[in-house]
Every structure is written in structure tokens, then in C-alpha cells.
Amino acid sequence: MTQAPNPDTQDDGSVMPPSGTAATATKGALLGAMFLMATSAIGPGFITQTTVFTAQLGAAFAFAIVISIIVDVAVQLNVWRVVGISGLRAQDLANKVIPGFGYVLAGLVVFGGLVFNIGNIGGTGLGANAMLGVDAKIGGAISALVAIGIFVSKRAGVAMDRIVVVLGVLMIAMVAYAAVATEPPYGEALKQTVLPDKVEFLIITTLIGGTVGGYITYAGAHRIVDSGITGPERVAEISRGSTTGILVTGVMRALLFLAILGVVVGGVNLVGVDNPPAVAFEAALGKVGLHIFGVILWAASITSVIGASYTSVSFLTTFSESIKRHAQWVVIGFIVFSAVIYLSLGQTPATLLVLAGALNGLILPFGFGIIIWVALMRRDLLGGYRYPKVLAYVGLVVWLLTIYLGYESFSGIVDLWQQ
């Protein structure tokens, strides 16, 4: 049986190629890429955001979820297809379209990934505290060591692919249980999906930025490049992977929405409380609910640590041949650096979080604009592949929406520096 190259011997910039037989490795890597994209989006901010918005809008939040999922699918279908068919990471594509643009994109993604990774490690600490009662800093430190252990493995690619799938399924199962236990008004939620009583466009744009903003946009696509699932002949697998990944994210958000909706309808006030998701799960399921919330938060946070670290370093490989050769160890260093900052400060500085979130809003139109340009104008970078015009034009419409998101983010940056 043919073995894929050992990750420790790679010099082509692949952070972690798969191991095992070719067929098994490809199938596992594609599944891993789907869940890497989905679990990168499902972080501690995702859980809090969904809880807060459900408390604000009630059943009408269902409409916002559906719209955000539609936009997410349009973005990821184009990103995965262009990156996958070309076999080039997003920053390398950007450099070929406009020399130097790739370095700017990489710098923005890495900065945002680092800041949010500090928050993700903080999320693992809070999750461990709710799950086991351990000190949050100790929980964060141990969780960082768990993430490092995955990348130290000689079969790091397989380890990462499997852990994100297992934890992704675990999160969905637990949230699904909560969604059934809280007995939400399913009929009303279904009605509000198409006929909402209230539409908050700002909330919709926030959801979109949170699920396809910054490094999250490229997590799965860069994984399939590292796994060798590239070229026009792999377009069916690439498209299926991208759609499935974003639908996993959508299912998780929908189930979490239903679980929280059941609590809100039951009369529990989540507005203005310190930790809305924890309060919701404890109100619905008692003390057991708090432990279940801890497991969900820890799983969401540790997979986001993996996704942010892996994807950020996949952008850094453009800067140096040395980083390409030692990418696996750079990922470990990225996690260590994030953990040290978290342990030193106890939390991610609020100003940096706001700035990183705003920059993510700028990254989306910047990077996605390059993707759409390649789809429409640079067939030479796609190996002669005739790109579906309908998909590209849908992407173009969504790109215009991302410009609005970028404008909103830029306003946030201006406000930040005026404080």
C-alpha cells in the first residue's frame, strides 16, 4: 500500500498532509476539512452570539440564521472551488493577481487569528471550569497542551482530521439533546423562518462575519490543498465538502437556537446576565446542564484553537521557505504564544478583540474579491477549468454584501481609535 509522505519530511509548505492509504487518507482528509471549517466557525463567540441574539429576537432569529447560511454557502462554494481547483492557497492566488496583495492578506489573517486564538484558549478554560470545576487558567493551559499534542504527533494530519470530526459530532449531539429537552415552539420557529415578525439586518451581517470572516473563510479550503485534493478533476468532491461543512455549521446554530429559544419561551431572562449560555443550559437542565454546557464550550473552543492555529500558519508559509519546511512546529509555537498571552493577561484584551473583529470584516471583501476575480477572469490559474458563471455571479452579489460588512468594520476601527 502506498503511504503518503511523513509530515516531518515535507518541504512544500503543507502543514500536515494525510497519512495512510491514498483512498482512506483522501476520504478522511475531506471529512476533516469539512469539520475543520465548521468547528472553526463554532467557537466560544459563536455560542454566546447565538444565545444573545435568540434572547433579543426570539423565534424571529430563525430568519437571520437561514439568510446567513445561504450567504455562507455562496462564499464557501466559491472559495473551496477556486482554491481547490487552482491548488494555491488564498494568499498565493492574491499574489498572482496583484503582486504583494497576498502578503497583506496573510498579515491581516494571522493577526486576527492570533487575537482570536487567545480568546479560544480562554474559552477552553471556561469550558473546563464549567465541565469539571477546575480553575479557568489551569483548564486553558491543559487544553493548550492537548492541542499541541495533536500537532506533535507524527500523524498530525490524521490526528487533526479525526479530533475535529469527533468533537464536532459530540457538540451537535449534546446541543440536539438540549434542543429536545427545552421543548421549544418548533412550529413558531418554522413560521418565523420565512415570515419573521422582525428583521435585524445588522444581526444578519454579524452572523455572516462570524461564520466566514477572517481565517475561518479559508480553514477548510487550505486543508484540502495540503491534502492534495486539488485540480479540475476533483471538483465534485471539493463542492460537496464545502457545502456539507457549512451545513454542519448551520445545523449546529439551528439546534443551539432551538435549545435557547425553549429556555426564553419558558420565561428565563437572559438579557444582561454575565454568561447567557451557561445560565440557559443550567435553567433548562439543572446542574447537569451546566456540565453539558462546559463540554460544548470546551469542544467548540479547542477545535477553534486547532483551526485558527493551523490556518494562520498556512498563510505564514508564504513569507519564508524556512516556515514552509517547519510549518508543523510553527503551528505549535503559535499555540504556545497564544497560551502564554492568555495566561499572562487572564483574557484577550477587549480592544484587541474589537480590532481583530473589525479587521475580519475587512478581510472578507478583500480576500473574497480576489477569489471572484479569479473565477471570472483568470481561467489560466484554474488549469483551463470553465468556471460556472451562475456560481461566480452569485459570489459577486455576495461580495457586494461583504463590502457593506467591511464598511461597518472600518467604522468600528475608526471609533476604536477615537476612544
CSV table of N, CA, C and O in Angstrom, one decimal, residues 194-296:
chain,number,residue,atom,x,y,z
A,194,VAL,N,-39.6,32.0,7.5
A,194,VAL,CA,-40.0,32.6,6.2
A,194,VAL,C,-40.8,33.9,6.4
A,194,VAL,O,-40.8,34.7,5.5
A,195,LEU,N,-41.5,34.0,7.5
A,195,LEU,CA,-42.3,35.2,7.7
A,195,LEU,C,-42.0,35.8,9.1
A,195,LEU,O,-42.7,35.7,10.1
A,196,PRO,N,-40.8,36.4,9.2
A,196,PRO,CA,-40.4,36.9,10.5
A,196,PRO,C,-41.1,38.1,10.9
A,196,PRO,O,-41.5,39.0,10.1
A,197,ASP,N,-41.4,38.2,12.2
A,197,ASP,CA,-42.0,39.4,12.8
A,197,ASP,C,-41.1,40.6,12.8
A,197,ASP,O,-41.5,41.8,12.7
A,198,LYS,N,-39.8,40.3,12.8
A,198,LYS,CA,-38.8,41.4,12.9
A,198,LYS,C,-37.5,40.9,12.2
A,198,LYS,O,-37.1,39.8,12.3
A,199,VAL,N,-36.9,41.8,11.4
A,199,VAL,CA,-35.7,41.6,10.7
A,199,VAL,C,-34.6,42.6,11.2
A,199,VAL,O,-34.8,43.8,11.1
A,200,GLU,N,-33.5,42.1,11.7
A,200,GLU,CA,-32.4,42.9,12.1
A,200,GLU,C,-31.2,42.7,11.1
A,200,GLU,O,-30.5,41.7,11.3
A,201,PHE,N,-31.0,43.6,10.2
A,201,PHE,CA,-30.0,43.3,9.2
A,201,PHE,C,-28.6,43.3,9.8
A,201,PHE,O,-27.7,42.6,9.4
A,202,LEU,N,-28.4,44.1,10.8
A,202,LEU,CA,-27.1,44.2,11.4
A,202,LEU,C,-26.8,42.8,12.1
A,202,LEU,O,-25.6,42.4,12.1
A,203,ILE,N,-27.8,42.2,12.7
A,203,ILE,CA,-27.5,40.9,13.3
A,203,ILE,C,-27.2,39.9,12.2
A,203,ILE,O,-26.3,39.0,12.4
A,204,ILE,N,-27.9,39.9,11.0
A,204,ILE,CA,-27.6,39.0,9.9
A,204,ILE,C,-26.1,39.2,9.5
A,204,ILE,O,-25.4,38.2,9.3
A,205,THR,N,-25.7,40.5,9.3
A,205,THR,CA,-24.3,40.7,8.8
A,205,THR,C,-23.3,40.3,9.9
A,205,THR,O,-22.2,39.8,9.6
A,206,THR,N,-23.6,40.4,11.2
A,206,THR,CA,-22.8,39.9,12.2
A,206,THR,C,-22.6,38.4,12.2
A,206,THR,O,-21.5,37.9,12.4
A,207,LEU,N,-23.7,37.7,11.9
A,207,LEU,CA,-23.7,36.2,11.8
A,207,LEU,C,-22.8,35.8,10.7
A,207,LEU,O,-22.0,34.9,10.8
A,208,ILE,N,-22.9,36.5,9.5
A,208,ILE,CA,-22.1,36.2,8.4
A,208,ILE,C,-20.6,36.4,8.6
A,208,ILE,O,-19.8,35.5,8.3
A,209,GLY,N,-20.3,37.5,9.2
A,209,GLY,CA,-18.9,37.8,9.6
A,209,GLY,C,-18.3,36.8,10.5
A,209,GLY,O,-17.2,36.4,10.5
A,210,GLY,N,-19.2,36.3,11.4
A,210,GLY,CA,-18.7,35.3,12.4
A,210,GLY,C,-18.5,33.9,11.9
A,210,GLY,O,-17.8,33.1,12.5
A,211,THR,N,-19.1,33.6,10.8
A,211,THR,CA,-19.0,32.2,10.3
A,211,THR,C,-18.1,32.1,9.0
A,211,THR,O,-17.7,31.0,8.6
A,212,VAL,N,-17.9,33.2,8.3
A,212,VAL,CA,-17.0,33.2,7.2
A,212,VAL,C,-16.0,34.4,7.2
A,212,VAL,O,-15.5,34.8,6.1
A,213,GLY,N,-15.7,34.9,8.3
A,213,GLY,CA,-14.8,36.0,8.4
A,213,GLY,C,-13.4,35.6,8.8
A,213,GLY,O,-13.2,34.5,9.4
A,214,GLY,N,-12.4,36.3,8.4
A,214,GLY,CA,-11.0,36.1,8.8
A,214,GLY,C,-10.5,34.7,8.4
A,214,GLY,O,-10.8,34.3,7.3
A,215,TYR,N,-9.8,34.0,9.3
A,215,TYR,CA,-9.2,32.7,8.9
A,215,TYR,C,-10.2,31.7,8.6
A,215,TYR,O,-10.0,30.7,7.9
A,216,ILE,N,-11.5,31.8,9.2
A,216,ILE,CA,-12.5,30.8,9.0
A,216,ILE,C,-12.8,30.6,7.6
A,216,ILE,O,-13.1,29.5,7.1
A,217,THR,N,-12.8,31.6,6.8
A,217,THR,CA,-13.1,31.5,5.3
A,217,THR,C,-12.2,30.5,4.6
A,217,THR,O,-12.7,29.8,3.7
A,218,TYR,N,-11.0,30.4,5.1
A,218,TYR,CA,-10.0,29.6,4.4
A,218,TYR,C,-9.6,28.3,5.1
A,218,TYR,O,-8.8,27.5,4.5
A,219,ALA,N,-10.1,28.0,6.2
A,219,ALA,CA,-9.7,26.8,7.0
A,219,ALA,C,-9.8,25.5,6.2
A,219,ALA,O,-8.9,24.8,6.1
A,220,GLY,N,-11.0,25.3,5.8
A,220,GLY,CA,-11.3,24.0,5.1
A,220,GLY,C,-10.6,24.0,3.7
A,220,GLY,O,-10.0,23.0,3.3
A,221,ALA,N,-10.6,25.1,3.0
A,221,ALA,CA,-10.0,25.2,1.6
A,221,ALA,C,-8.5,24.9,1.7
A,221,ALA,O,-8.0,24.2,0.8
A,222,HIS,N,-7.8,25.5,2.7
A,222,HIS,CA,-6.4,25.3,2.8
A,222,HIS,C,-6.1,23.9,3.2
A,222,HIS,O,-5.0,23.3,2.8
A,223,ARG,N,-7.0,23.3,4.0
A,223,ARG,CA,-6.8,21.9,4.4
A,223,ARG,C,-6.8,20.9,3.2
A,223,ARG,O,-6.0,20.0,3.1
A,224,ILE,N,-7.7,21.2,2.2
A,224,ILE,CA,-7.8,20.3,1.1
A,224,ILE,C,-6.6,20.5,0.1
A,224,ILE,O,-6.2,19.5,-0.5
A,225,VAL,N,-6.0,21.7,0.1
A,225,VAL,CA,-4.8,21.9,-0.7
A,225,VAL,C,-3.7,21.1,0.0
A,225,VAL,O,-2.9,20.4,-0.8
A,226,ASP,N,-3.5,21.2,1.3
A,226,ASP,CA,-2.5,20.4,2.0
A,226,ASP,C,-2.7,18.9,1.8
A,226,ASP,O,-1.7,18.1,1.8
A,227,SER,N,-3.9,18.5,1.6
A,227,SER,CA,-4.3,17.0,1.5
A,227,SER,C,-4.2,16.6,0.1
A,227,SER,O,-4.3,15.4,-0.2
A,228,GLY,N,-3.9,17.5,-0.9
A,228,GLY,CA,-3.7,17.1,-2.3
A,228,GLY,C,-5.1,16.9,-3.0
A,228,GLY,O,-5.1,16.3,-4.1
A,229,ILE,N,-6.2,17.3,-2.4
A,229,ILE,CA,-7.5,17.2,-3.1
A,229,ILE,C,-7.6,18.5,-4.0
A,229,ILE,O,-8.4,19.4,-3.6
A,230,THR,N,-7.0,18.5,-5.1
A,230,THR,CA,-6.9,19.7,-5.9
A,230,THR,C,-7.0,19.3,-7.4
A,230,THR,O,-6.9,18.2,-7.8
A,231,GLY,N,-7.3,20.3,-8.2
A,231,GLY,CA,-7.4,20.2,-9.6
A,231,GLY,C,-8.9,20.0,-10.1
A,231,GLY,O,-9.8,19.7,-9.4
A,232,PRO,N,-9.1,20.3,-11.4
A,232,PRO,CA,-10.4,20.3,-12.0
A,232,PRO,C,-11.1,19.0,-11.9
A,232,PRO,O,-12.3,18.9,-11.7
A,233,GLU,N,-10.3,17.9,-11.9
A,233,GLU,CA,-10.9,16.5,-11.8
A,233,GLU,C,-11.5,16.2,-10.4
A,233,GLU,O,-12.2,15.3,-10.3
A,234,ARG,N,-11.2,17.1,-9.4
A,234,ARG,CA,-11.7,16.8,-8.0
A,234,ARG,C,-12.8,17.8,-7.7
A,234,ARG,O,-13.2,17.9,-6.5
A,235,VAL,N,-13.4,18.4,-8.7
A,235,VAL,CA,-14.4,19.5,-8.4
A,235,VAL,C,-15.6,19.0,-7.6
A,235,VAL,O,-16.2,19.7,-6.8
A,236,ALA,N,-16.0,17.7,-7.9
A,236,ALA,CA,-17.2,17.2,-7.3
A,236,ALA,C,-17.0,17.0,-5.8
A,236,ALA,O,-17.8,17.4,-5.0
A,237,GLU,N,-15.8,16.5,-5.4
A,237,GLU,CA,-15.5,16.3,-4.0
A,237,GLU,C,-15.4,17.6,-3.3
A,237,GLU,O,-15.8,17.8,-2.2
A,238,ILE,N,-14.7,18.6,-4.0
A,238,ILE,CA,-14.5,19.9,-3.4
A,238,ILE,C,-15.8,20.6,-3.1
A,238,ILE,O,-16.0,21.1,-2.0
A,239,SER,N,-16.7,20.6,-4.1
A,239,SER,CA,-18.0,21.2,-3.9
A,239,SER,C,-18.8,20.6,-2.8
A,239,SER,O,-19.5,21.2,-2.0
A,240,ARG,N,-18.8,19.2,-2.8
A,240,ARG,CA,-19.6,18.5,-1.8
A,240,ARG,C,-19.1,18.8,-0.4
A,240,ARG,O,-19.8,19.0,0.6
A,241,GLY,N,-17.7,18.9,-0.3
A,241,GLY,CA,-17.1,19.1,1.0
A,241,GLY,C,-17.5,20.5,1.5
A,241,GLY,O,-17.8,20.7,2.7
A,242,SER,N,-17.4,21.5,0.7
A,242,SER,CA,-17.7,22.9,1.1
A,242,SER,C,-19.1,23.0,1.6
A,242,SER,O,-19.4,23.7,2.6
A,243,THR,N,-20.1,22.5,0.8
A,243,THR,CA,-21.5,22.6,1.2
A,243,THR,C,-21.8,21.9,2.5
A,243,THR,O,-22.5,22.4,3.3
A,244,THR,N,-21.3,20.7,2.6
A,244,THR,CA,-21.5,19.9,3.8
A,244,THR,C,-20.9,20.6,5.0
A,244,THR,O,-21.6,20.6,6.1
A,245,GLY,N,-19.8,21.2,4.9
A,245,GLY,CA,-19.1,21.8,6.0
A,245,GLY,C,-19.9,23.0,6.6
A,245,GLY,O,-20.2,23.1,7.8
A,246,ILE,N,-20.4,23.8,5.7
A,246,ILE,CA,-21.2,25.0,6.1
A,246,ILE,C,-22.6,24.6,6.6
A,246,ILE,O,-23.1,25.2,7.5
A,247,LEU,N,-23.1,23.5,6.1
A,247,LEU,CA,-24.4,23.0,6.6
A,247,LEU,C,-24.2,22.4,8.0
A,247,LEU,O,-25.2,22.5,8.8
A,248,VAL,N,-23.1,21.8,8.3
A,248,VAL,CA,-22.8,21.4,9.7
A,248,VAL,C,-22.9,22.6,10.6
A,248,VAL,O,-23.5,22.5,11.7
A,249,THR,N,-22.2,23.7,10.2
A,249,THR,CA,-22.3,24.9,11.0
A,249,THR,C,-23.7,25.4,11.2
A,249,THR,O,-24.1,25.8,12.3
A,250,GLY,N,-24.5,25.3,10.1
A,250,GLY,CA,-25.9,25.8,10.1
A,250,GLY,C,-26.7,24.9,11.0
A,250,GLY,O,-27.6,25.4,11.8
A,251,VAL,N,-26.5,23.6,11.0
A,251,VAL,CA,-27.3,22.7,11.9
A,251,VAL,C,-27.0,23.0,13.3
A,251,VAL,O,-27.9,23.0,14.2
A,252,MET,N,-25.7,23.2,13.6
A,252,MET,CA,-25.3,23.5,15.0
A,252,MET,C,-25.9,24.8,15.5
A,252,MET,O,-26.5,24.8,16.6
A,253,ARG,N,-25.9,25.8,14.6
A,253,ARG,CA,-26.5,27.1,15.0
A,253,ARG,C,-28.0,26.9,15.2
A,253,ARG,O,-28.6,27.5,16.1
A,254,ALA,N,-28.7,26.2,14.3
A,254,ALA,CA,-30.1,26.0,14.4
A,254,ALA,C,-30.5,25.2,15.7
A,254,ALA,O,-31.5,25.6,16.4
A,255,LEU,N,-29.7,24.2,16.0
A,255,LEU,CA,-30.0,23.4,17.2
A,255,LEU,C,-29.8,24.3,18.5
A,255,LEU,O,-30.6,24.2,19.4
A,256,LEU,N,-28.7,25.0,18.5
A,256,LEU,CA,-28.4,25.9,19.6
A,256,LEU,C,-29.5,26.9,19.8
A,256,LEU,O,-30.0,27.2,20.9
A,257,PHE,N,-30.0,27.5,18.6
A,257,PHE,CA,-31.1,28.4,18.6
A,257,PHE,C,-32.3,27.8,19.3
A,257,PHE,O,-33.0,28.5,20.1
A,258,LEU,N,-32.7,26.6,18.9
A,258,LEU,CA,-33.9,26.0,19.4
A,258,LEU,C,-33.7,25.7,20.9
A,258,LEU,O,-34.7,25.9,21.6
A,259,ALA,N,-32.6,25.3,21.3
A,259,ALA,CA,-32.3,25.0,22.7
A,259,ALA,C,-32.5,26.3,23.6
A,259,ALA,O,-33.2,26.2,24.6
A,260,ILE,N,-31.9,27.4,23.1
A,260,ILE,CA,-32.1,28.6,23.8
A,260,ILE,C,-33.5,29.2,23.7
A,260,ILE,O,-34.0,29.7,24.7
A,261,LEU,N,-34.1,29.0,22.6
A,261,LEU,CA,-35.5,29.5,22.4
A,261,LEU,C,-36.4,28.9,23.4
A,261,LEU,O,-37.3,29.5,24.0
A,262,GLY,N,-36.2,27.6,23.6
A,262,GLY,CA,-37.1,26.9,24.6
A,262,GLY,C,-36.9,27.5,26.0
A,262,GLY,O,-37.9,27.6,26.7
A,263,VAL,N,-35.7,27.9,26.3
A,263,VAL,CA,-35.5,28.5,27.6
A,263,VAL,C,-36.1,29.8,27.7
A,263,VAL,O,-36.8,30.2,28.7
A,264,VAL,N,-36.0,30.7,26.6
A,264,VAL,CA,-36.5,32.0,26.6
A,264,VAL,C,-38.0,32.0,26.7
A,264,VAL,O,-38.7,32.7,27.5
A,265,VAL,N,-38.6,31.1,25.9
A,265,VAL,CA,-40.1,31.0,25.9
A,265,VAL,C,-40.6,30.5,27.3
A,265,VAL,O,-41.7,30.8,27.7
A,266,GLY,N,-39.8,29.7,27.9
A,266,GLY,CA,-40.1,29.2,29.3
A,266,GLY,C,-40.1,30.3,30.4
A,266,GLY,O,-40.4,30.0,31.5
A,267,GLY,N,-39.6,31.5,30.0
A,267,GLY,CA,-39.7,32.6,30.9
A,267,GLY,C,-38.3,33.0,31.6
A,267,GLY,O,-38.3,33.9,32.4
A,268,VAL,N,-37.2,32.4,31.2
A,268,VAL,CA,-35.9,32.7,31.7
A,268,VAL,C,-35.4,33.9,31.1
A,268,VAL,O,-35.3,34.0,29.8
A,269,ASN,N,-35.0,34.9,31.8
A,269,ASN,CA,-34.4,36.2,31.3
A,269,ASN,C,-32.9,36.0,31.1
A,269,ASN,O,-32.2,35.8,32.0
A,270,LEU,N,-32.5,36.1,29.8
A,270,LEU,CA,-31.0,36.0,29.5
A,270,LEU,C,-30.4,37.3,29.2
A,270,LEU,O,-29.2,37.4,28.9
A,271,VAL,N,-31.2,38.4,29.2
A,271,VAL,CA,-30.7,39.7,28.8
A,271,VAL,C,-29.9,40.3,30.0
A,271,VAL,O,-30.5,40.5,31.1
A,272,GLY,N,-28.7,40.7,29.7
A,272,GLY,CA,-27.9,41.4,30.8
A,272,GLY,C,-27.2,40.5,31.8
A,272,GLY,O,-26.5,41.0,32.6
A,273,VAL,N,-27.3,39.2,31.6
A,273,VAL,CA,-26.6,38.3,32.5
A,273,VAL,C,-25.2,38.1,32.1
A,273,VAL,O,-24.9,38.3,30.9
A,274,ASP,N,-24.3,37.7,33.0
A,274,ASP,CA,-22.9,37.6,32.7
A,274,ASP,C,-22.5,36.6,31.7
A,274,ASP,O,-21.7,36.8,30.8
A,275,ASN,N,-23.2,35.4,31.8
A,275,ASN,CA,-22.8,34.3,31.0
A,275,ASN,C,-24.1,33.6,30.4
A,275,ASN,O,-24.6,32.6,30.9
A,276,PRO,N,-24.8,34.3,29.4
A,276,PRO,CA,-26.1,33.8,29.0
A,276,PRO,C,-26.2,32.3,28.6
A,276,PRO,O,-27.1,31.7,29.0
A,277,PRO,N,-25.2,31.7,27.9
A,277,PRO,CA,-25.3,30.3,27.5
A,277,PRO,C,-25.3,29.4,28.7
A,277,PRO,O,-26.1,28.5,28.8
A,278,ALA,N,-24.4,29.7,29.7
A,278,ALA,CA,-24.4,28.9,30.9
A,278,ALA,C,-25.7,29.0,31.7
A,278,ALA,O,-26.2,28.0,32.2
A,279,VAL,N,-26.2,30.2,31.8
A,279,VAL,CA,-27.5,30.4,32.5
A,279,VAL,C,-28.6,29.6,31.8
A,279,VAL,O,-29.4,29.0,32.5
A,280,ALA,N,-28.6,29.7,30.5
A,280,ALA,CA,-29.7,29.0,29.7
A,280,ALA,C,-29.6,27.5,29.9
A,280,ALA,O,-30.6,26.8,30.2
A,281,PHE,N,-28.4,26.9,29.8
A,281,PHE,CA,-28.3,25.4,30.0
A,281,PHE,C,-28.6,25.0,31.4
A,281,PHE,O,-29.2,23.9,31.6
A,282,GLU,N,-28.2,25.8,32.4
A,282,GLU,CA,-28.5,25.4,33.8
A,282,GLU,C,-30.0,25.5,34.1
A,282,GLU,O,-30.6,24.7,34.8
A,283,ALA,N,-30.6,26.5,33.5
A,283,ALA,CA,-32.0,26.7,33.7
A,283,ALA,C,-32.8,25.6,33.1
A,283,ALA,O,-33.9,25.2,33.6
A,284,ALA,N,-32.3,25.1,31.9
A,284,ALA,CA,-33.1,24.1,31.2
A,284,ALA,C,-32.9,22.7,31.8
A,284,ALA,O,-33.8,21.9,31.9
A,285,LEU,N,-31.6,22.4,32.2
A,285,LEU,CA,-31.3,21.0,32.5
A,285,LEU,C,-30.7,20.9,33.9
A,285,LEU,O,-30.3,19.8,34.3
A,286,GLY,N,-30.8,21.9,34.7
A,286,GLY,CA,-30.2,21.9,36.1
A,286,GLY,C,-28.7,21.8,36.1
A,286,GLY,O,-28.1,22.2,35.2
A,287,LYS,N,-28.2,21.3,37.2
A,287,LYS,CA,-26.7,21.2,37.3
A,287,LYS,C,-26.1,20.4,36.2
A,287,LYS,O,-25.0,20.7,35.7
A,288,VAL,N,-26.7,19.4,35.7
A,288,VAL,CA,-26.2,18.6,34.6
A,288,VAL,C,-26.1,19.5,33.4
A,288,VAL,O,-25.1,19.3,32.6
A,289,GLY,N,-27.0,20.4,33.2
A,289,GLY,CA,-27.0,21.3,32.1
A,289,GLY,C,-25.7,22.1,32.1
A,289,GLY,O,-25.1,22.4,31.0
A,290,LEU,N,-25.3,22.5,33.2
A,290,LEU,CA,-24.1,23.4,33.3
A,290,LEU,C,-22.9,22.6,32.9
A,290,LEU,O,-22.0,23.1,32.2
A,291,HIS,N,-22.8,21.3,33.3
A,291,HIS,CA,-21.7,20.4,32.9
A,291,HIS,C,-21.7,20.1,31.3
A,291,HIS,O,-20.7,20.1,30.7
A,292,ILE,N,-22.9,20.0,30.8
A,292,ILE,CA,-23.1,19.8,29.4
A,292,ILE,C,-22.6,21.0,28.6
A,292,ILE,O,-21.9,20.9,27.6
A,293,PHE,N,-23.0,22.2,29.1
A,293,PHE,CA,-22.5,23.4,28.5
A,293,PHE,C,-21.0,23.5,28.5
A,293,PHE,O,-20.4,23.9,27.6
A,294,GLY,N,-20.4,23.0,29.6
A,294,GLY,CA,-19.0,23.0,29.7
A,294,GLY,C,-18.3,22.2,28.7
A,294,GLY,O,-17.3,22.6,28.0
A,295,VAL,N,-18.9,21.0,28.4
A,295,VAL,CA,-18.4,20.1,27.4
A,295,VAL,C,-18.5,20.8,26.0
A,295,VAL,O,-17.5,20.8,25.2
A,296,ILE,N,-19.7,21.4,25.8
A,296,ILE,CA,-19.9,22.0,24.5
A,296,ILE,C,-18.9,23.2,24.2
A,296,ILE,O,-18.3,23.3,23.2
